[in-house]
XYZ file of C-alpha atoms in Angstrom:
736
model
C 127.065 84.583 123.498
C 125.207 87.621 122.404
C 128.021 88.978 120.395
C 127.751 85.900 118.156
C 123.884 86.416 118.482
C 124.189 89.855 117.296
C 126.358 89.132 114.372
C 124.808 85.637 113.165
C 121.778 88.680 112.765
C 120.348 89.517 109.812
C 119.110 92.601 110.864
C 119.588 94.476 114.072
C 118.600 97.617 114.435
C 119.015 99.603 117.667
C 117.063 102.249 119.415
C 116.920 104.130 116.222
C 115.949 107.876 116.309
C 114.871 110.127 112.810
C 113.399 113.366 112.187
C 111.916 114.982 109.312
C 112.868 118.822 110.460
C 111.447 119.344 113.856
C 108.929 116.188 113.449
C 109.963 113.106 116.365
C 109.124 110.681 112.989
C 111.007 106.608 114.171
C 111.804 107.179 118.200
C 113.984 104.423 119.091
C 113.420 101.806 116.929
C 114.638 99.049 118.185
C 113.780 95.772 115.810
C 116.128 92.362 115.583
C 115.711 89.709 111.871
C 117.656 86.679 113.329
C 116.730 85.048 109.242
C 113.926 84.582 107.585
C 110.502 85.883 106.919
C 109.424 88.863 109.547
C 106.601 91.167 109.061
C 106.009 95.095 110.641
C 102.641 96.212 110.646
C 101.239 99.383 110.922
C 98.463 102.370 109.904
C 99.441 105.622 107.629
C 101.924 108.062 108.666
C 103.154 105.944 111.734
C 107.045 105.303 110.161
C 106.418 102.390 108.703
C 108.126 103.386 105.229
C 110.761 105.673 106.713
C 112.279 102.561 109.209
C 112.819 101.249 105.393
C 114.326 104.571 104.655
C 116.652 104.646 107.180
C 117.811 101.256 106.799
C 118.980 101.969 103.505
C 120.791 104.757 103.743
C 117.915 107.186 102.343
C 117.420 109.672 104.995
C 119.266 110.704 107.405
C 119.655 108.732 111.235
C 119.628 110.900 114.384
C 119.758 108.659 116.773
C 120.792 104.631 116.710
C 122.703 102.044 115.057
C 121.497 100.537 112.620
C 123.492 96.840 111.707
C 123.255 94.043 108.068
C 124.658 90.376 109.850
C 127.168 92.462 112.102
C 128.232 95.158 110.338
C 127.109 98.696 111.276
C 125.396 99.994 107.959
C 124.606 103.517 110.168
C 124.791 106.957 108.102
C 126.519 105.046 105.308
C 125.610 105.658 101.515
C 122.883 104.001 100.293
C 125.010 102.925 97.022
C 127.132 101.077 99.166
C 124.530 99.139 101.509
C 123.024 97.708 98.188
C 127.073 96.181 97.327
C 126.087 95.265 101.456
C 123.843 92.893 100.109
C 120.943 94.543 100.988
C 118.331 95.344 98.739
C 115.535 97.094 98.740
C 111.958 97.305 96.993
C 110.509 100.530 97.617
C 106.291 101.595 98.081
C 105.460 102.676 94.713
C 107.299 100.327 92.280
C 109.498 103.503 90.733
C 110.304 102.114 87.878
C 111.817 104.070 84.447
C 108.162 104.201 82.716
C 110.343 104.037 79.329
C 113.233 101.350 79.576
C 111.934 97.471 79.044
C 112.009 94.759 81.975
C 114.651 93.135 79.856
C 116.917 96.532 80.057
C 115.342 96.861 83.653
C 116.969 93.149 84.843
C 119.913 93.552 83.061
C 120.792 97.214 84.695
C 120.245 95.942 88.385
C 121.853 92.473 87.454
C 125.715 91.656 88.120
C 126.188 94.258 91.148
C 126.337 90.603 92.959
C 127.091 87.244 92.238
C 124.931 84.692 93.072
C 121.815 82.300 92.308
C 119.786 84.726 90.629
C 120.009 85.537 87.595
C 117.733 87.213 84.127
C 117.444 83.021 83.415
C 115.692 82.007 86.742
C 113.640 85.703 86.953
C 111.723 84.176 83.560
C 111.131 80.990 85.381
C 110.033 82.704 89.033
C 107.686 84.765 86.944
C 107.307 83.468 83.609
C 105.312 86.464 83.264
C 107.568 88.903 82.606
C 109.208 86.946 79.950
C 105.865 87.605 77.833
C 106.415 91.573 78.415
C 110.037 91.620 78.182
C 109.741 94.341 75.019
C 107.398 95.906 76.046
C 108.839 99.461 78.715
C 107.413 99.937 82.141
C 104.633 102.456 81.943
C 102.989 99.300 79.685
C 102.848 96.963 82.491
C 99.408 96.072 84.516
C 99.873 96.961 88.572
C 100.870 93.348 89.786
C 103.981 92.744 86.944
C 105.282 96.009 87.788
C 105.179 94.906 91.163
C 106.470 91.440 89.719
C 109.843 93.660 88.195
C 110.411 95.601 91.313
C 110.880 92.844 92.903
C 112.386 91.097 90.376
C 114.821 93.922 90.367
C 115.565 93.845 93.920
C 116.400 89.830 93.828
C 118.779 90.309 90.677
C 121.074 91.875 93.362
C 121.978 88.942 95.146
C 120.783 89.876 98.573
C 121.393 89.316 101.923
C 118.920 90.423 102.836
C 116.095 91.858 101.267
C 113.578 94.963 102.632
C 110.067 94.757 101.000
C 107.679 97.903 101.440
C 104.120 97.341 100.751
C 104.588 95.227 97.851
C 101.155 93.874 98.207
C 100.487 97.767 98.106
C 96.796 97.987 94.643
C 97.334 94.623 94.148
C 94.510 92.869 92.728
C 93.767 89.232 95.200
C 95.029 86.813 92.971
C 98.359 88.583 92.243
C 98.690 89.764 96.259
C 98.551 85.641 96.737
C 101.587 85.046 94.197
C 103.006 87.463 95.406
C 102.629 86.136 99.081
C 103.552 82.797 97.952
C 106.928 84.686 96.742
C 107.874 85.551 100.243
C 106.934 82.069 101.935
C 109.495 80.118 99.384
C 112.029 82.705 100.339
C 111.656 82.264 103.624
C 112.149 78.769 103.024
C 115.178 78.990 100.925
C 117.209 80.706 103.212
C 118.995 82.507 101.187
C 118.249 85.589 102.586
C 116.177 86.614 105.229
C 113.203 89.192 104.604
C 112.225 92.358 106.070
C 107.701 92.957 104.829
C 106.622 96.714 105.956
C 102.595 95.904 105.405
C 99.137 96.784 105.849
C 97.439 93.834 104.768
C 97.773 91.900 107.493
C 96.143 88.841 105.933
C 99.808 88.430 104.376
C 101.353 89.866 107.210
C 100.316 86.808 109.476
C 101.065 84.309 106.604
C 104.299 84.946 105.493
C 106.049 86.199 109.363
C 105.857 84.165 112.406
C 105.921 86.370 114.733
C 104.842 90.098 113.418
C 105.825 93.826 115.000
C 103.100 96.307 115.528
C 104.167 99.727 114.763
C 102.067 103.107 116.415
C 103.853 106.467 116.804
C 107.282 105.068 115.328
C 108.297 103.286 117.425
C 107.978 99.360 117.834
C 104.508 99.111 120.373
C 105.264 95.389 120.738
C 105.723 91.696 118.518
C 103.063 89.709 118.873
C 102.765 86.560 117.256
C 101.451 86.601 113.818
C 98.860 82.754 113.959
C 96.960 84.947 117.233
C 96.661 88.737 115.686
C 95.276 86.432 112.518
C 92.763 84.561 114.888
C 91.638 87.906 116.387
C 90.193 90.181 114.834
C 89.518 93.057 117.803
C 93.124 92.267 119.022
C 94.189 93.350 115.406
C 91.944 96.529 115.898
C 93.020 97.594 118.907
C 96.262 96.915 119.046
C 96.562 99.251 115.241
C 93.923 101.477 117.399
C 91.574 101.809 114.529
C 87.452 100.676 115.445
C 85.750 100.355 117.852
C 86.828 97.764 120.809
C 85.076 96.343 123.361
C 86.731 94.620 126.699
C 89.618 96.235 126.362
C 92.196 95.194 129.519
C 93.986 98.141 131.144
C 98.010 97.012 130.044
C 96.744 93.755 128.373
C 100.008 91.129 128.417
C 100.745 89.641 125.213
C 102.198 86.579 126.397
C 105.198 84.813 124.627
C 105.226 83.600 121.458
C 107.184 80.187 121.021
C 105.217 76.414 121.075
C 104.431 76.934 124.899
C 102.607 79.916 124.563
C 98.533 79.368 125.443
C 95.848 80.177 123.154
C 94.036 82.866 123.796
C 90.678 83.390 126.184
C 87.616 83.595 123.709
C 85.749 87.013 125.391
C 82.207 85.904 127.296
C 79.420 88.175 126.176
C 77.066 87.153 128.505
C 76.895 90.201 130.500
C 76.302 94.504 129.100
C 79.565 94.788 126.715
C 81.946 98.148 126.977
C 82.645 99.973 123.907
C 85.818 101.568 123.298
C 88.064 103.969 121.201
C 92.015 103.756 122.192
C 92.476 106.493 120.476
C 89.553 109.563 122.031
C 92.030 111.698 120.457
C 93.650 111.434 117.114
C 96.948 110.900 117.402
C 100.003 112.922 116.457
C 104.253 110.916 115.726
C 104.536 113.129 119.423
C 101.463 111.128 120.953
C 101.943 109.384 124.163
C 99.735 106.096 125.030
C 96.413 107.093 126.151
C 96.270 106.803 129.779
C 93.515 103.322 130.975
C 91.594 105.949 132.535
C 90.445 107.845 129.911
C 89.706 105.651 127.919
C 87.518 103.619 131.151
C 86.209 107.271 131.460
C 85.130 107.362 127.646
C 83.758 104.123 126.862
C 79.917 103.181 126.008
C 77.898 100.321 126.926
C 76.305 98.869 124.443
C 73.117 96.880 124.267
C 73.988 93.288 125.004
C 70.795 92.219 122.919
C 72.171 94.546 119.538
C 75.383 92.650 119.547
C 73.773 89.421 120.286
C 72.258 89.370 117.361
C 75.047 90.771 114.689
C 78.141 88.539 116.388
C 75.627 85.370 116.153
C 75.328 86.845 112.460
C 78.552 87.179 111.359
C 79.587 84.233 112.522
C 76.783 82.329 110.758
C 78.505 84.056 107.568
C 82.409 83.764 108.415
C 84.826 83.443 110.858
C 85.742 87.272 111.853
C 89.300 86.176 111.716
C 89.125 85.828 108.511
C 87.828 89.348 107.806
C 90.075 91.371 106.445
C 92.105 88.974 103.976
C 92.360 85.980 101.842
C 88.903 85.421 98.853
C 86.918 88.724 97.579
C 84.468 89.958 99.721
C 81.636 91.553 99.243
C 81.057 95.046 101.047
C 78.042 96.387 102.329
C 77.353 100.081 102.343
C 76.160 103.199 103.752
C 74.817 105.319 106.942
C 74.630 103.502 109.341
C 72.874 105.577 112.076
C 70.137 105.243 109.926
C 69.699 102.693 107.438
C 71.632 99.774 110.338
C 68.036 97.337 109.595
C 67.627 98.076 105.751
C 71.869 97.154 105.356
C 71.149 95.111 107.421
C 69.035 92.871 105.697
C 70.508 93.473 102.830
C 73.753 91.737 104.172
C 72.376 88.579 105.807
C 70.576 88.517 102.105
C 74.346 88.340 100.656
C 75.888 85.904 103.411
C 73.253 83.726 103.006
C 74.100 83.131 99.851
C 77.277 81.518 101.268
C 79.648 84.994 99.705
C 81.737 86.452 102.196
C 79.820 90.582 104.151
C 82.362 93.282 105.274
C 78.924 95.871 106.735
C 80.928 99.393 106.278
C 79.351 102.410 108.339
C 79.525 106.217 106.499
C 77.525 107.422 108.935
C 78.521 111.815 109.650
C 76.964 112.017 112.909
C 79.861 110.064 114.656
C 77.333 107.775 116.929
C 78.676 104.205 117.074
C 76.871 101.376 115.681
C 77.835 97.857 115.488
C 79.784 96.684 111.489
C 82.870 95.576 110.557
C 84.401 98.724 109.799
C 82.803 102.102 111.480
C 83.108 105.460 109.823
C 85.536 106.533 112.665
C 87.632 103.695 111.301
C 86.556 104.781 107.627
C 86.489 108.400 108.450
C 90.492 108.658 109.639
C 91.626 107.480 105.964
C 91.008 111.392 105.532
C 93.874 113.626 104.772
C 93.072 115.484 108.139
C 91.609 112.498 109.844
C 88.667 112.467 111.805
C 88.360 116.180 113.055
C 87.154 116.964 108.728
C 84.709 114.154 109.037
C 82.491 114.459 111.711
C 82.514 118.504 111.981
C 78.660 120.364 112.323
C 78.433 121.065 108.419
C 76.277 118.657 107.172
C 77.252 118.992 102.998
C 81.320 119.181 104.525
C 81.132 116.601 106.241
C 79.104 114.517 103.552
C 82.034 115.186 101.312
C 84.514 114.886 103.061
C 83.439 110.989 104.527
C 83.327 110.300 100.839
C 86.373 111.196 100.101
C 88.007 109.370 102.848
C 85.702 106.081 101.468
C 87.277 106.173 98.458
C 90.506 106.583 100.075
C 89.862 103.647 102.176
C 88.741 101.837 99.078
C 91.471 102.207 97.476
C 93.833 100.156 99.994
C 91.106 96.754 100.006
C 92.815 94.216 97.793
C 89.584 92.054 98.190
C 86.375 93.237 96.706
C 83.696 91.170 94.404
C 82.394 93.772 94.944
C 79.291 96.764 97.048
C 76.125 97.906 97.531
C 74.631 100.217 98.746
C 71.615 101.620 99.650
C 69.720 105.003 100.800
C 68.836 108.702 99.347
C 70.780 110.814 98.113
C 73.042 112.212 100.665
C 73.873 108.176 101.291
C 74.623 107.976 97.666
C 76.021 110.942 97.262
C 78.908 109.340 100.502
C 79.407 105.510 98.690
C 79.481 106.457 94.946
C 81.646 108.609 94.117
C 84.268 105.316 95.809
C 82.723 103.401 93.683
C 83.877 104.624 90.671
C 87.469 104.442 91.667
C 87.063 100.547 91.486
C 87.866 98.804 87.881
C 84.856 98.262 85.381
C 83.633 95.212 86.113
C 83.305 95.419 90.195
C 79.438 94.745 90.191
C 78.367 98.223 92.017
C 75.089 98.564 92.867
C 73.100 101.603 95.090
C 69.706 101.274 95.162
C 67.863 104.746 96.360
C 65.117 106.747 95.901
C 67.439 109.521 93.762
C 67.040 106.502 90.740
C 64.519 107.287 89.342
C 65.657 110.589 87.922
C 68.998 112.072 85.691
C 71.956 109.842 87.774
C 74.300 111.015 85.706
C 76.196 112.621 88.952
C 76.366 109.075 90.335
C 77.775 107.140 87.902
C 79.922 109.052 86.105
C 81.753 107.117 84.008
C 81.670 104.150 85.714
C 79.394 100.633 85.288
C 76.780 101.382 88.418
C 74.145 99.849 88.915
C 71.479 102.439 90.897
C 67.552 100.445 91.218
C 65.084 103.143 91.965
C 63.618 102.185 96.130
C 59.735 102.468 95.462
C 58.924 104.182 98.835
C 62.033 105.549 100.943
C 64.677 103.041 102.444
C 62.808 104.050 105.866
C 62.450 101.155 107.171
C 61.550 97.705 106.166
C 57.699 97.120 105.025
C 56.167 94.485 101.968
C 57.751 97.471 98.999
C 60.632 97.682 100.564
C 61.869 93.811 101.520
C 61.166 92.781 98.186
C 63.083 95.978 96.274
C 65.514 95.571 98.363
C 65.567 91.704 98.347
C 66.101 92.333 94.854
C 68.804 94.169 94.878
C 70.798 92.287 97.263
C 69.803 88.872 95.001
C 70.744 91.222 91.535
C 73.932 91.651 93.280
C 75.153 88.227 94.349
C 74.078 86.608 91.287
C 76.234 89.449 89.324
C 79.947 88.913 91.735
C 78.999 85.528 91.955
C 78.386 85.388 87.413
C 82.136 86.976 87.702
C 84.164 84.988 90.755
C 82.957 82.015 88.426
C 84.097 82.858 85.266
C 87.574 84.119 86.814
C 87.438 80.513 87.752
C 86.795 78.718 84.778
C 90.081 76.934 83.557
C 89.601 77.614 79.848
C 87.314 80.839 78.899
C 87.476 82.013 75.110
C 88.526 85.366 75.600
C 90.789 88.528 73.956
C 93.758 88.885 75.250
C 94.800 91.640 73.134
C 96.220 94.013 74.294
C 93.519 96.948 74.922
C 93.444 100.086 73.260
C 90.674 103.047 73.735
C 89.134 104.727 70.487
C 87.622 108.063 71.086
C 84.505 108.556 68.106
C 81.661 110.940 66.656
C 79.281 110.254 63.986
C 81.183 112.650 61.021
C 84.422 110.507 62.085
C 83.197 107.663 61.911
C 85.176 106.382 58.727
C 87.868 107.417 60.072
C 87.258 104.708 63.609
C 85.911 102.038 61.427
C 88.902 101.942 59.262
C 91.348 102.209 62.725
C 90.250 99.814 64.074
C 89.417 97.005 60.875
C 92.883 97.979 60.724
C 94.705 96.984 64.094
C 91.347 94.351 64.656
C 94.573 91.547 64.271
C 97.049 92.721 67.147
C 94.661 94.701 69.178
C 91.545 95.311 70.634
C 89.572 97.570 69.997
C 87.669 99.471 72.132
C 85.170 102.571 70.828
C 84.286 105.163 72.828
C 81.425 107.395 71.799
C 83.004 111.102 72.255
C 79.804 112.293 74.364
C 82.087 113.916 77.036
C 80.903 111.279 80.047
C 82.873 108.807 76.774
C 86.621 110.364 77.247
C 85.769 110.343 80.604
C 84.995 106.208 80.530
C 88.568 105.355 79.012
C 90.720 108.001 80.787
C 89.176 105.787 83.405
C 89.996 102.576 82.576
C 93.766 104.780 81.331
C 93.863 105.703 85.281
C 92.887 102.258 86.193
C 95.163 100.252 84.146
C 93.030 98.508 81.334
C 93.877 100.464 77.822
C 97.753 99.468 76.962
C 96.529 103.087 74.150
C 95.117 105.049 73.922
C 94.189 106.616 69.771
C 91.927 109.620 71.021
C 90.771 110.470 66.569
C 87.858 112.844 68.589
C 88.537 115.497 70.316
C 85.065 117.819 69.935
C 84.558 117.423 73.841
C 86.790 119.979 74.487
C 84.972 122.142 72.611
C 81.867 121.903 74.636
C 83.549 122.756 77.860
C 85.410 125.608 76.562
C 82.268 126.885 74.767
C 79.053 125.239 77.533
C 77.561 122.748 74.906
C 75.998 119.529 76.034
C 78.949 117.380 75.889
C 81.629 119.093 78.055
C 84.632 116.984 79.191
C 85.923 117.727 82.390
C 89.165 120.157 83.170
C 91.263 116.079 83.468
C 90.032 115.936 79.642
C 94.201 113.318 78.513
C 95.374 113.527 82.231
C 94.970 109.898 83.150
C 97.394 110.294 79.239
C 99.335 112.485 81.825
C 99.760 110.505 84.598
C 100.452 107.037 82.376
C 102.206 108.404 79.862
C 100.452 105.012 77.664
C 101.241 105.573 74.121
C 98.779 108.759 72.213
C 97.927 109.521 68.802
C 95.682 112.421 68.108
C 93.642 114.933 66.344
C 91.299 117.764 66.484
C 88.280 115.378 65.328
C 84.688 117.489 65.728
C 86.764 120.228 66.836
C 84.758 122.101 64.471
C 81.745 121.527 66.373
C 79.628 122.089 69.974
C 76.191 120.003 70.707
C 73.488 121.738 71.716
C 69.545 120.067 72.020
C 66.935 121.180 70.588
C 67.521 124.685 68.323
C 65.398 126.207 71.249
C 67.216 125.501 73.848
C 70.407 126.806 72.732
C 72.403 130.134 74.918
C 71.485 133.345 73.652
C 75.226 134.630 72.843
C 75.406 131.748 70.023
C 71.418 133.348 67.834
C 73.256 134.464 64.831
C 75.733 131.798 64.619
C 76.613 129.004 61.399
C 74.519 125.430 62.685
C 73.463 122.515 61.999
C 70.906 120.249 62.415
C 71.845 116.679 62.764
C 68.888 115.896 64.215
C 64.888 117.115 66.640
C 67.249 117.043 69.744
C 70.688 117.168 68.770
C 71.970 121.090 66.959
C 75.703 121.475 65.814
C 77.094 125.191 66.308
C 80.572 125.663 63.931
C 83.214 126.866 66.397
C 84.453 130.026 65.034
C 88.574 131.483 64.346
C 88.689 132.551 67.898
C 87.275 129.531 69.251
C 89.830 127.249 67.453
C 92.755 129.721 68.714
C 91.484 129.297 72.291
C 91.244 126.030 72.357
C 94.220 124.269 69.898
C 96.095 126.792 73.311
C 93.911 124.477 75.317
C 95.232 121.158 73.685
C 98.958 121.964 72.494
C 99.541 122.469 76.365
C 97.843 119.308 78.166
C 100.474 117.767 75.472
C 103.084 119.702 76.133
C 102.356 117.705 80.065
C 102.508 114.266 78.582
C 105.732 112.267 78.738
C 105.063 109.208 76.957
C 105.550 109.131 73.128
C 102.828 111.279 72.142
C 102.070 111.504 68.245
C 98.953 114.216 66.975
C 97.677 114.341 63.848
C 96.531 116.710 62.618
C 94.127 117.231 58.924
C 94.668 119.733 56.959
C 91.334 119.321 54.599
C 88.637 118.475 57.442
C 88.469 118.151 61.114
C 85.103 116.006 60.608
C 82.474 115.226 57.794
C 80.784 118.431 58.480
C 84.433 120.209 57.721
C 84.750 118.946 53.934
C 84.198 121.495 50.812
C 81.124 121.218 50.255
C 80.051 120.165 53.332
C 77.985 122.703 55.927
C 81.110 123.654 58.218
C 83.795 123.520 55.745
C 86.150 127.073 56.696
C 89.563 127.170 56.362
C 90.229 130.631 58.299
C 88.841 128.360 61.206
C 91.017 125.839 60.683
C 93.994 127.196 59.889
C 93.592 129.305 63.126
C 93.137 126.024 65.132
C 96.319 124.034 63.671
C 98.395 127.765 63.830
C 97.820 127.942 67.585
C 98.680 124.186 68.113
C 101.680 124.362 65.834
C 102.910 127.503 68.428
C 102.476 125.650 71.366
C 102.958 122.268 71.548
C 106.623 122.256 72.445
C 108.087 119.519 69.899
C 110.692 117.036 70.823
C 111.928 113.320 69.756
C 109.161 111.508 72.193
C 105.792 114.164 71.577
C 105.565 115.208 67.112
C 102.532 117.061 65.572
C 102.027 116.504 61.855
C 99.849 118.168 59.553
C 98.696 115.824 56.490
C 96.712 117.699 54.054
C 93.257 115.335 54.151
C 90.514 115.143 55.676
C 89.718 113.080 59.094
C 87.854 110.415 57.089
C 90.488 109.811 54.119
C 91.907 106.557 54.493
C 95.435 107.795 54.168
C 94.625 109.902 57.073
C 93.566 107.152 59.186
C 96.329 105.086 57.549
C 98.832 107.431 59.015
C 97.486 106.795 62.339
C 97.492 102.811 62.192
C 101.762 102.796 61.447
C 101.936 106.389 64.250
C 100.556 103.859 67.095
C 102.111 100.610 66.027
C 104.926 101.952 66.231
C 105.078 104.088 69.346
C 103.392 100.305 71.379
C 106.673 98.576 69.196
C 104.036 96.652 67.274
C 105.257 95.862 63.975
C 103.320 93.425 63.269
C 103.983 90.281 65.257
C 100.736 88.523 66.604
C 101.656 88.664 70.250
C 98.972 88.563 73.406
C 98.611 90.492 76.237
C 96.816 88.025 79.306
C 94.549 89.925 81.230
C-alpha cells in the first residue's frame, strides 16, 4: 500500500542532506507532496532555496533520496530532471535581458507536449502579449515574474517548483500570482511546491504549510491556523517577541476533526520570551525550554492590555503580515513610544491598516507589531551587529537592517516617523529605497535645517516638530496630528487613484533626460521629437537630479535614459557644489536599460558666489551666471580625467549604449565666440574617451561635427534612442 502511495506522490524527499563545504545546509529533510499546491516557509538562510536546487539537481546531495512520481531523481543532471517533468521558477527570475518575451517563450516550448502553449500563455498573461517584442531587461518586476513562470509552464511539468515567486512584487502583482497558483492547484494538471516568505500568500494557496528552520522541516501545520495566529507565526519562525510560549507545544494534526486553537487569555501578567537567546546557525540545536524560561521577563499588564485593545480596534492581528496595503509607523519606541503610538492611533482611526515598527538600538523590548530584534535579524551579520556598545555604529547597522527588511515588504501604502536626528537617520535610508509616489513623512526637530542628507533623491516630506519630540503637549499633539492626518490624506488619495477605473494617465514608456541651462535647447528638441511615443521626464543635473533619475531606473520606473548632461561628474571630481556620487551610472550598469549619453556641460564646474570659490582655483577662467552661481572652465588635464572616469563606467554597461561627442562644443558657453570656447580642452576629453571606451556592436562612441545644442545633434540622439529601444515610429503604450 505504501509503495502505491509513494508512486502516486508528486514529490517525496527522504532524509535529504546537502553540504556547502563544512556547512550542513540541509539536515535530514523529509517532505511529501501528494498533489495540489504545498508551501514551505522560513526565514532567510534556513535552506529553502537549497532544497529547490537539490530537487533540480543544481547542488550535490550528500545523503537521502528524491523521488518524482515514484522515480528516483537523486543526483541526476538537471536536464534529465527537467525532461522527467519538473519545472523550476528560480528566485531572481534569471531572464536573458537581450532576448524578447517571444524568444524566451519559443526557447522554452517544445520540451514536453501538453496543454501549455505560447498562445495559452498569452491568454493567461495578456500583459506578456502586449510586451512580446520587448527584451527581458525592459520589463517591470511583475512582468519579469510572469515571464519566468510562463517559461516554466511551457515545459508542461508534472511538478512545478517556485522559489519566492512574489519577492519584490507590488501588491497587485502578488495578488495575481496568488490567484494563478490557486488556479493551478484547482486544475489538477500539475503539483506545485512553493517556497515563500510571504505568510499571507503561503497560507492562502495551500492547505498545509511546512516550517523550515536551520536546514530542517521543523513541522507541518494547518495553513488556516497559521494564518490566524500572529504569535504562532513568530514562535515557529523564530522572530520577534513571543508571549505565553507553551513548553514543547504539540500542534494537532490538520483535518476536519482538528479543533481551533484556544485564544490565549490576557488576565494575568504577560511573560515575554525570546525563542533564540543566541542567534541561530545551521548547526544550532533547538533551545531548551528551561533556558527560554530563565531569560523571560514580565511585561506590565496595563500597557499590554491597552496596546492589545488598540490593535483589536485597528485590525485583527491575523491580517498584519500580508494582504491590503498597510501604513508603517516607524521609530525608536524605547524613547518615542508615546508619540509614535499617538500617530499610529490617529491613522488607524481613519480606517487604514497600520504596523508599529521599532528600530531602537538599546536592546530594550517594546510592545509593537514588528520588534527591533526582528528588524535586526535582517542585517547581514545579524543582531550582534546592531545591538553593540557604540551608538553610532549601532544606528548605522540598524538603518541597514531596516532597509533590508523594508525591501521584502510588498504591501506598503505609506511610512511615517517622528524623532530627532537619530531617528531620522535610522528611517530615512529605508524610505529612500521605496518607489517614488509612496507617501513618506518624517516629523523631526532637524527639519528646519539642511534636510538634503535625509531626503536625498527621494520624495520624502519633512515636517518641523517645533518642540522636541519628547512627550505629548499642546504643541506636539497639534504637530504630530497634522503629520498623521497629512500622511493619511496622501495614502488615501493614492489608493483611491489606483482604484479609479479609467483615470487619464500617460501610459507611454517613461524616459529620463538630463538637462542644464546650457543644454536646454538640445533637451527641448529631443523631448519634442519623442513626446508622441514616450513620456519624457527631465531631470535638472544638480547632483540630486542625476541621483533621482537613477533611483527611478533602479526601481524599474524608467524604460530608458537619454543622459545628455553629465556635468555632475565635473563637480564630483573637481569639488563643485552639484556633484554626482561615485555611483553615477551605477543604475544603468546594473539594469542594462537602453542608454544614450553625451558630454553636456563638462566644460564647467559649479560654485556659489565668487567669494566661495576654493583658493586653489584662483586665477582660473570664470563666468558669473548669477550672483549665487559662478562657473569655472575645465582644463585639458581635468577633461582627460573626466574622459577616463566616464569611459571606464561606459565599459561596465552591458546594455545597449550610444555615447555622442559634439565636436563643436559641449554647451551653449562652449561654442565659437562664447566665454568657454576651448577646442584644446574639448579635444582632450574626446581623445581620452576614444582611448578608454571599448567599443563593441552594443557599445558605440559617435562623434559629430556639431555643437550639443544644434538641432542635427539632437535629431541624431533621438534616432539612436529609437533604434535602441526598438520603436521605429509605431505608437505603443506601456501599462504602468
